[in-house]
PDB file of C-alpha atoms in Angstrom:
ATOM      1  CA  MET A   1     159.791 106.501 108.580  1.00 47.00           C
ATOM      2  CA  VAL A   2     159.910 104.741 105.144  1.00 47.00           C
ATOM      3  CA  SER A   3     158.871 101.377 106.626  1.00 49.00           C
ATOM      4  CA  LYS A   4     155.719 103.075 108.120  1.00 48.00           C
ATOM      5  CA  VAL A   5     154.636 104.305 104.816  1.00 46.00           C
ATOM      6  CA  LYS A   6     155.232 100.982 103.228  1.00 47.00           C
ATOM      7  CA  ALA A   7     153.181  99.288 105.960  1.00 47.00           C
ATOM      8  CA  GLY A   8     150.519 101.708 105.466  1.00 47.00           C
ATOM      9  CA  THR A   9     150.458 101.301 101.700  1.00 48.00           C
ATOM     10  CA  ALA A  10     150.441  97.655 102.142  1.00 48.00           C
ATOM     11  CA  PHE A  11     147.518  97.596 104.534  1.00 52.00           C
ATOM     12  CA  ASP A  12     145.527  99.574 102.039  1.00 61.00           C
ATOM     13  CA  SER A  13     144.856  96.476  99.889  1.00 68.00           C
ATOM     14  CA  PRO A  14     142.594  96.372  96.935  1.00 72.00           C
ATOM     15  CA  PHE A  15     140.100  94.748  99.249  1.00 68.00           C
ATOM     16  CA  LYS A  16     139.972  97.487 101.731  1.00 65.00           C
ATOM     17  CA  ILE A  17     139.920 100.111  98.994  1.00 65.00           C
ATOM     18  CA  ARG A  18     137.043  98.496  97.339  1.00 67.00           C
ATOM     19  CA  LEU A  19     135.279  97.955 100.664  1.00 62.00           C
ATOM     20  CA  ASN A  20     135.699 101.847 101.511  1.00 64.00           C
ATOM     21  CA  LYS A  21     134.333 102.597  98.083  1.00 65.00           C
ATOM     22  CA  VAL A  22     131.205 100.442  98.561  1.00 61.00           C
ATOM     23  CA  LEU A  23     130.674 101.758 101.978  1.00 57.00           C
ATOM     24  CA  THR A  24     130.517 105.332 100.616  1.00 65.00           C
ATOM     25  CA  THR A  25     128.085 104.492  97.690  1.00 84.00           C
ATOM     26  CA  LYS A  26     124.431 105.636  97.788  1.00 85.00           C
ATOM     27  CA  VAL A  27     123.458 102.000  96.575  1.00 88.00           C
ATOM     28  CA  PHE A  28     124.927 100.503  99.762  1.00 89.00           C
ATOM     29  CA  TRP A  29     123.082 102.740 102.075  1.00 90.00           C
ATOM     30  CA  LEU A  30     119.946 102.465 100.308  1.00 93.00           C
ATOM     31  CA  LYS A  31     120.067  98.678 100.442  1.00 94.00           C
ATOM     32  CA  VAL A  32     120.764  98.923 104.079  1.00 94.00           C
ATOM     33  CA  LEU A  33     117.478 100.938 104.410  1.00 96.00           C
ATOM     34  CA  ILE A  34     115.819  98.278 102.248  1.00 97.00           C
ATOM     35  CA  HIS A  35     117.078  95.434 104.638  1.00 98.00           C
ATOM     36  CA  LEU A  36     115.987  97.611 107.715  1.00 98.00           C
ATOM     37  CA  GLY A  37     112.585  98.290 106.309  1.00 97.00           C
ATOM     38  CA  ALA A  38     111.804  94.673 105.317  1.00 97.00           C
ATOM     39  CA  LEU A  39     113.184  92.955 108.293  1.00 98.00           C
ATOM     40  CA  LEU A  40     112.391  95.097 111.379  1.00 98.00           C
ATOM     41  CA  PRO A  41     108.556  95.039 110.686  1.00 97.00           C
ATOM     42  CA  LEU A  42     108.672  91.161 110.488  1.00 97.00           C
ATOM     43  CA  VAL A  43     110.566  91.131 113.795  1.00 97.00           C
ATOM     44  CA  ASN A  44     108.077  93.401 115.457  1.00 96.00           C
ATOM     45  CA  LEU A  45     105.171  91.248 114.049  1.00 96.00           C
ATOM     46  CA  TYR A  46     106.451  87.983 115.381  1.00 94.00           C
ATOM     47  CA  TYR A  47     107.498  89.542 118.823  1.00 94.00           C
ATOM     48  CA  LEU A  48     103.941  90.828 119.103  1.00 94.00           C
ATOM     49  CA  ALA A  49     102.500  87.635 117.878  1.00 91.00           C
ATOM     50  CA  LEU A  50     104.407  85.571 120.373  1.00 90.00           C
ATOM     51  CA  SER A  51     103.918  87.896 123.322  1.00 91.00           C
ATOM     52  CA  ASP A  52      99.988  87.940 122.617  1.00 88.00           C
ATOM     53  CA  GLN A  53      99.975  91.674 121.823  1.00 90.00           C
ATOM     54  CA  LEU A  54      98.427  91.278 118.413  1.00 87.00           C
ATOM     55  CA  THR A  55      94.589  91.757 117.612  1.00 82.00           C
ATOM     56  CA  ALA A  56      91.988  89.360 118.835  1.00 83.00           C
ATOM     57  CA  ASP A  57      92.659  87.235 115.782  1.00 89.00           C
ATOM     58  CA  PRO A  58      96.491  87.071 115.765  1.00 91.00           C
ATOM     59  CA  VAL A  59      96.562  84.453 112.885  1.00 92.00           C
ATOM     60  CA  GLU A  60      94.529  86.693 110.585  1.00 92.00           C
ATOM     61  CA  ALA A  61      96.858  89.487 111.405  1.00 94.00           C
ATOM     62  CA  VAL A  62     100.031  87.693 110.603  1.00 96.00           C
ATOM     63  CA  ILE A  63      98.716  86.281 107.345  1.00 96.00           C
ATOM     64  CA  HIS A  64      97.307  89.597 106.326  1.00 94.00           C
ATOM     65  CA  PHE A  65     100.471  91.453 107.272  1.00 96.00           C
ATOM     66  CA  THR A  66     102.821  89.299 105.224  1.00 98.00           C
ATOM     67  CA  GLY A  67     100.550  89.331 102.349  1.00 97.00           C
ATOM     68  CA  ILE A  68     100.192  93.041 102.220  1.00 96.00           C
ATOM     69  CA  GLY A  69     103.918  93.324 102.780  1.00 97.00           C
ATOM     70  CA  ALA A  70     104.547  91.090  99.695  1.00 98.00           C
ATOM     71  CA  LEU A  71     102.150  93.330  97.549  1.00 97.00           C
ATOM     72  CA  ASN A  72     103.790  96.462  98.832  1.00 97.00           C
ATOM     73  CA  LEU A  73     107.187  95.298  97.831  1.00 97.00           C
ATOM     74  CA  LEU A  74     106.095  94.341  94.591  1.00 97.00           C
ATOM     75  CA  LEU A  75     104.557  97.615  93.784  1.00 96.00           C
ATOM     76  CA  ILE A  76     107.758  99.452  95.241  1.00 96.00           C
ATOM     77  CA  THR A  77     109.651  97.052  92.682  1.00 96.00           C
ATOM     78  CA  LEU A  78     107.653  98.441  89.925  1.00 95.00           C
ATOM     79  CA  LEU A  79     108.041 101.990  90.976  1.00 95.00           C
ATOM     80  CA  VAL A  80     111.883 101.760  90.893  1.00 95.00           C
ATOM     81  CA  SER A  81     112.144 101.915  87.030  1.00 92.00           C
ATOM     82  CA  PRO A  82     110.043 105.026  86.445  1.00 92.00           C
ATOM     83  CA  LEU A  83     111.405 106.651  89.340  1.00 93.00           C
ATOM     84  CA  SER A  84     114.895 106.071  88.272  1.00 91.00           C
ATOM     85  CA  LYS A  85     114.025 107.397  84.889  1.00 90.00           C
ATOM     86  CA  PHE A  86     112.152 110.673  85.951  1.00 90.00           C
ATOM     87  CA  SER A  87     114.674 111.546  88.704  1.00 90.00           C
ATOM     88  CA  ARG A  88     117.694 110.569  86.590  1.00 90.00           C
ATOM     89  CA  GLN A  89     119.008 108.535  89.437  1.00 88.00           C
ATOM     90  CA  ALA A  90     120.340 105.324  87.589  1.00 89.00           C
ATOM     91  CA  PHE A  91     121.728 103.843  90.689  1.00 87.00           C
ATOM     92  CA  LEU A  92     118.129 103.090  91.954  1.00 90.00           C
ATOM     93  CA  MET A  93     117.816 100.350  89.322  1.00 92.00           C
ATOM     94  CA  LYS A  94     120.339  98.373  91.330  1.00 91.00           C
ATOM     95  CA  THR A  95     117.932  98.067  94.246  1.00 94.00           C
ATOM     96  CA  ARG A  96     115.195  96.176  92.244  1.00 95.00           C
ATOM     97  CA  ARG A  97     116.578  92.647  92.643  1.00 96.00           C
ATOM     98  CA  LEU A  98     116.780  93.028  96.502  1.00 97.00           C
ATOM     99  CA  LEU A  99     113.269  94.520  96.520  1.00 97.00           C
ATOM    100  CA  GLY A 100     111.911  91.477  94.464  1.00 97.00           C
ATOM    101  CA  LEU A 101     113.486  89.017  96.783  1.00 98.00           C
ATOM    102  CA  TYR A 102     111.980  90.457  99.788  1.00 98.00           C
ATOM    103  CA  ALA A 103     108.746  90.525  97.915  1.00 98.00           C
ATOM    104  CA  PHE A 104     109.125  86.729  97.576  1.00 98.00           C
ATOM    105  CA  ALA A 105     110.213  86.285 101.021  1.00 98.00           C
ATOM    106  CA  TYR A 106     107.005  87.918 102.516  1.00 98.00           C
ATOM    107  CA  ALA A 107     104.892  85.967 100.086  1.00 98.00           C
ATOM    108  CA  LEU A 108     106.575  82.880 101.223  1.00 98.00           C
ATOM    109  CA  LEU A 109     105.927  83.735 104.809  1.00 98.00           C
ATOM    110  CA  HIS A 110     102.295  84.683 103.739  1.00 98.00           C
ATOM    111  CA  LEU A 111     101.969  81.017 102.334  1.00 98.00           C
ATOM    112  CA  LEU A 112     103.770  79.361 105.247  1.00 97.00           C
ATOM    113  CA  ASN A 113     101.636  80.990 107.780  1.00 96.00           C
ATOM    114  CA  PHE A 114      98.519  80.010 105.953  1.00 96.00           C
ATOM    115  CA  LEU A 115      99.771  76.420 105.796  1.00 96.00           C
ATOM    116  CA  PHE A 116     100.587  76.175 109.421  1.00 94.00           C
ATOM    117  CA  PHE A 117      97.841  78.032 111.107  1.00 93.00           C
ATOM    118  CA  GLU A 118      94.864  77.482 108.635  1.00 93.00           C
ATOM    119  CA  VAL A 119      95.398  73.775 107.374  1.00 93.00           C
ATOM    120  CA  GLN A 120      98.029  72.535 109.629  1.00 93.00           C
ATOM    121  CA  PHE A 121     100.207  71.558 106.648  1.00 93.00           C
ATOM    122  CA  ASP A 122      97.464  69.250 105.247  1.00 96.00           C
ATOM    123  CA  LEU A 123      98.545  69.279 101.665  1.00 94.00           C
ATOM    124  CA  ALA A 124      95.293  67.580 100.329  1.00 96.00           C
ATOM    125  CA  LEU A 125      93.181  69.996 102.040  1.00 96.00           C
ATOM    126  CA  PHE A 126      95.385  72.953 100.754  1.00 96.00           C
ATOM    127  CA  VAL A 127      95.082  71.634  97.262  1.00 96.00           C
ATOM    128  CA  GLY A 128      91.435  71.160  97.598  1.00 96.00           C
ATOM    129  CA  GLU A 129      91.180  75.087  98.794  1.00 95.00           C
ATOM    130  CA  ILE A 130      93.152  76.160  95.907  1.00 96.00           C
ATOM    131  CA  VAL A 131      90.820  74.435  93.542  1.00 96.00           C
ATOM    132  CA  LYS A 132      87.770  75.499  95.158  1.00 96.00           C
ATOM    133  CA  ARG A 133      88.422  79.095  96.122  1.00 96.00           C
ATOM    134  CA  PRO A 134      89.349  81.428  93.048  1.00 96.00           C
ATOM    135  CA  TYR A 135      91.223  83.870  95.243  1.00 95.00           C
ATOM    136  CA  MET A 136      93.546  81.038  96.412  1.00 96.00           C
ATOM    137  CA  THR A 137      93.891  79.935  92.848  1.00 97.00           C
ATOM    138  CA  VAL A 138      95.188  83.280  91.574  1.00 98.00           C
ATOM    139  CA  GLY A 139      97.205  83.865  94.783  1.00 97.00           C
ATOM    140  CA  MET A 140      99.071  80.502  94.121  1.00 98.00           C
ATOM    141  CA  ALA A 141      99.626  81.375  90.553  1.00 98.00           C
ATOM    142  CA  ALA A 142     101.156  84.739  91.626  1.00 98.00           C
ATOM    143  CA  PHE A 143     103.436  82.790  94.162  1.00 98.00           C
ATOM    144  CA  VAL A 144     104.640  80.227  91.608  1.00 98.00           C
ATOM    145  CA  ILE A 145     105.725  83.251  89.355  1.00 98.00           C
ATOM    146  CA  LEU A 146     107.641  84.968  92.216  1.00 98.00           C
ATOM    147  CA  LEU A 147     109.217  81.660  93.028  1.00 98.00           C
ATOM    148  CA  LEU A 148     110.511  81.313  89.438  1.00 98.00           C
ATOM    149  CA  LEU A 149     111.686  84.860  89.457  1.00 97.00           C
ATOM    150  CA  ALA A 150     113.447  84.416  92.909  1.00 97.00           C
ATOM    151  CA  LEU A 151     115.302  81.162  91.682  1.00 97.00           C
ATOM    152  CA  THR A 152     116.465  82.997  88.466  1.00 97.00           C
ATOM    153  CA  SER A 153     117.213  86.337  90.092  1.00 94.00           C
ATOM    154  CA  PHE A 154     121.136  85.504  90.241  1.00 92.00           C
ATOM    155  CA  ASP A 155     123.723  86.814  87.759  1.00 92.00           C
ATOM    156  CA  LYS A 156     124.975  83.234  86.782  1.00 93.00           C
ATOM    157  CA  VAL A 157     121.341  81.984  86.164  1.00 94.00           C
ATOM    158  CA  LYS A 158     120.656  85.105  84.136  1.00 92.00           C
ATOM    159  CA  ARG A 159     123.995  84.765  81.915  1.00 93.00           C
ATOM    160  CA  ARG A 160     122.853  81.055  81.315  1.00 94.00           C
ATOM    161  CA  MET A 161     119.459  81.831  80.284  1.00 93.00           C
ATOM    162  CA  GLY A 162     120.394  84.540  77.893  1.00 92.00           C
ATOM    163  CA  LYS A 163     117.283  86.340  76.313  1.00 89.00           C
ATOM    164  CA  SER A 164     114.959  84.119  77.687  1.00 94.00           C
ATOM    165  CA  TRP A 165     115.693  85.626  81.224  1.00 93.00           C
ATOM    166  CA  GLN A 166     114.027  88.926  80.297  1.00 90.00           C
ATOM    167  CA  LYS A 167     111.040  87.159  78.813  1.00 90.00           C
ATOM    168  CA  LEU A 168     110.419  85.248  82.045  1.00 94.00           C
ATOM    169  CA  HIS A 169     111.010  88.331  84.352  1.00 93.00           C
ATOM    170  CA  ASN A 170     108.471  90.039  82.383  1.00 92.00           C
ATOM    171  CA  TYR A 171     105.936  88.009  84.152  1.00 93.00           C
ATOM    172  CA  THR A 172     106.402  90.204  87.240  1.00 95.00           C
ATOM    173  CA  TYR A 173     103.654  92.222  85.760  1.00 94.00           C
ATOM    174  CA  LEU A 174     101.252  89.333  85.684  1.00 94.00           C
ATOM    175  CA  ALA A 175     102.322  88.450  89.238  1.00 96.00           C
ATOM    176  CA  VAL A 176     101.383  91.897  90.435  1.00 95.00           C
ATOM    177  CA  VAL A 177      98.165  91.653  88.808  1.00 94.00           C
ATOM    178  CA  LEU A 178      97.396  88.337  90.068  1.00 96.00           C
ATOM    179  CA  ALA A 179      98.292  89.352  93.645  1.00 96.00           C
ATOM    180  CA  GLY A 180      96.122  92.499  93.433  1.00 93.00           C
ATOM    181  CA  ILE A 181      93.290  90.372  92.363  1.00 94.00           C
ATOM    182  CA  HIS A 182      94.012  87.650  95.070  1.00 95.00           C
ATOM    183  CA  PHE A 183      93.847  90.502  97.697  1.00 94.00           C
ATOM    184  CA  TYR A 184      90.704  92.031  96.182  1.00 91.00           C
ATOM    185  CA  TRP A 185      88.956  88.609  96.166  1.00 92.00           C
ATOM    186  CA  SER A 186      90.210  87.474  99.659  1.00 91.00           C
ATOM    187  CA  VAL A 187      88.391  90.156 101.605  1.00 86.00           C
ATOM    188  CA  LYS A 188      84.891  89.745 102.660  1.00 70.00           C
ATOM    189  CA  SER A 189      83.629  93.203 103.169  1.00 70.00           C
ATOM    190  CA  GLU A 190      86.195  95.814 103.004  1.00 78.00           C
ATOM    191  CA  ILE A 191      87.012  96.910  99.611  1.00 82.00           C
ATOM    192  CA  ILE A 192      88.487 100.283  99.983  1.00 88.00           C
ATOM    193  CA  GLU A 193      92.025  99.141 100.799  1.00 89.00           C
ATOM    194  CA  PRO A 194      92.167  96.499  97.998  1.00 88.00           C
ATOM    195  CA  GLY A 195      90.526  99.038  95.803  1.00 87.00           C
ATOM    196  CA  ILE A 196      93.438 101.629  96.436  1.00 91.00           C
ATOM    197  CA  TYR A 197      95.998  98.882  95.647  1.00 92.00           C
ATOM    198  CA  LEU A 198      94.308  98.094  92.424  1.00 89.00           C
ATOM    199  CA  VAL A 199      94.394 101.687  91.428  1.00 92.00           C
ATOM    200  CA  LEU A 200      98.048 102.014  92.292  1.00 93.00           C
ATOM    201  CA  MET A 201      98.844  98.863  90.443  1.00 92.00           C
ATOM    202  CA  LEU A 202      97.063 100.185  87.329  1.00 91.00           C
ATOM    203  CA  ALA A 203      98.827 103.322  87.605  1.00 93.00           C
ATOM    204  CA  LEU A 204     102.282 101.851  87.726  1.00 92.00           C
ATOM    205  CA  LEU A 205     101.260  99.549  84.819  1.00 90.00           C
ATOM    206  CA  PHE A 206     100.082 102.737  82.795  1.00 90.00           C
ATOM    207  CA  LEU A 207     103.611 104.163  83.175  1.00 88.00           C
ATOM    208  CA  ARG A 208     104.990 101.242  81.079  1.00 86.00           C
ATOM    209  CA  ARG A 209     102.251 101.650  78.397  1.00 84.00           C
ATOM    210  CA  ASP A 210     105.034 102.304  75.818  1.00 81.00           C
ATOM    211  CA  LYS A 211     106.733  99.171  76.601  1.00 80.00           C
ATOM    212  CA  PHE A 212     103.502  97.051  76.457  1.00 80.00           C
ATOM    213  CA  ARG A 213     102.736  98.681  73.017  1.00 80.00           C
ATOM    214  CA  ARG A 214     106.341  97.449  71.701  1.00 79.00           C
ATOM    215  CA  TRP A 215     105.462  94.044  73.024  1.00 74.00           C
ATOM    216  CA  PHE A 216     102.110  93.729  71.114  1.00 71.00           C
ATOM    217  CA  LYS A 217     103.614  95.282  68.002  1.00 70.00           C
ATOM    218  CA  GLY A 218     106.635  92.720  68.093  1.00 65.00           C
ATOM    219  CA  LYS A 219     104.079  89.822  68.476  1.00 62.00           C
ATOM    220  CA  ARG A 220     102.010  90.696  65.398  1.00 58.00           C
TER     221      ARG A 220
END
């Protein structure tokens, strides 16, 4: 009987105890939902595209979907901080990095889809389009910012960068603004949908007005 107790105690290793603790936390299950919410729509999108079940213009549908997905995830990332503050649920802040990485992933797919379907990876043509079309200029600027944010989102990089890390990641707000402008300028006739996104974007930035005031005062 004693040996069984010892065996059971030995089996409950620190790793297992930690794993059980992780599996029961709110953060773990919220991150599971984020993974599912971000990945399943992509699986469905490319399944419909490959099975020829999308719209009459599947290329435009795929490019539009991934672009909107990136913008949605950026806005949700901005929503986390005020939502955590007003609801007093601090654990929500632990989801921001994951949401930001998925926003970058969608933006990367948006860019790759455009490169593959629209310009067939002709980089000279692509650069020409960026220079010639303002909506692509701001879109590419937003993507470069998201790329830098994704590359520096890991803890080791954050520790090495020190205070400059936060300064860099404050450019998230600029990326959101540029992404919203990119969407607004890219549509040819429909302005209601991008207009709604711009209003949401401005509302989320307005919630941070005190933070922006501190920045401007600090720079004087």
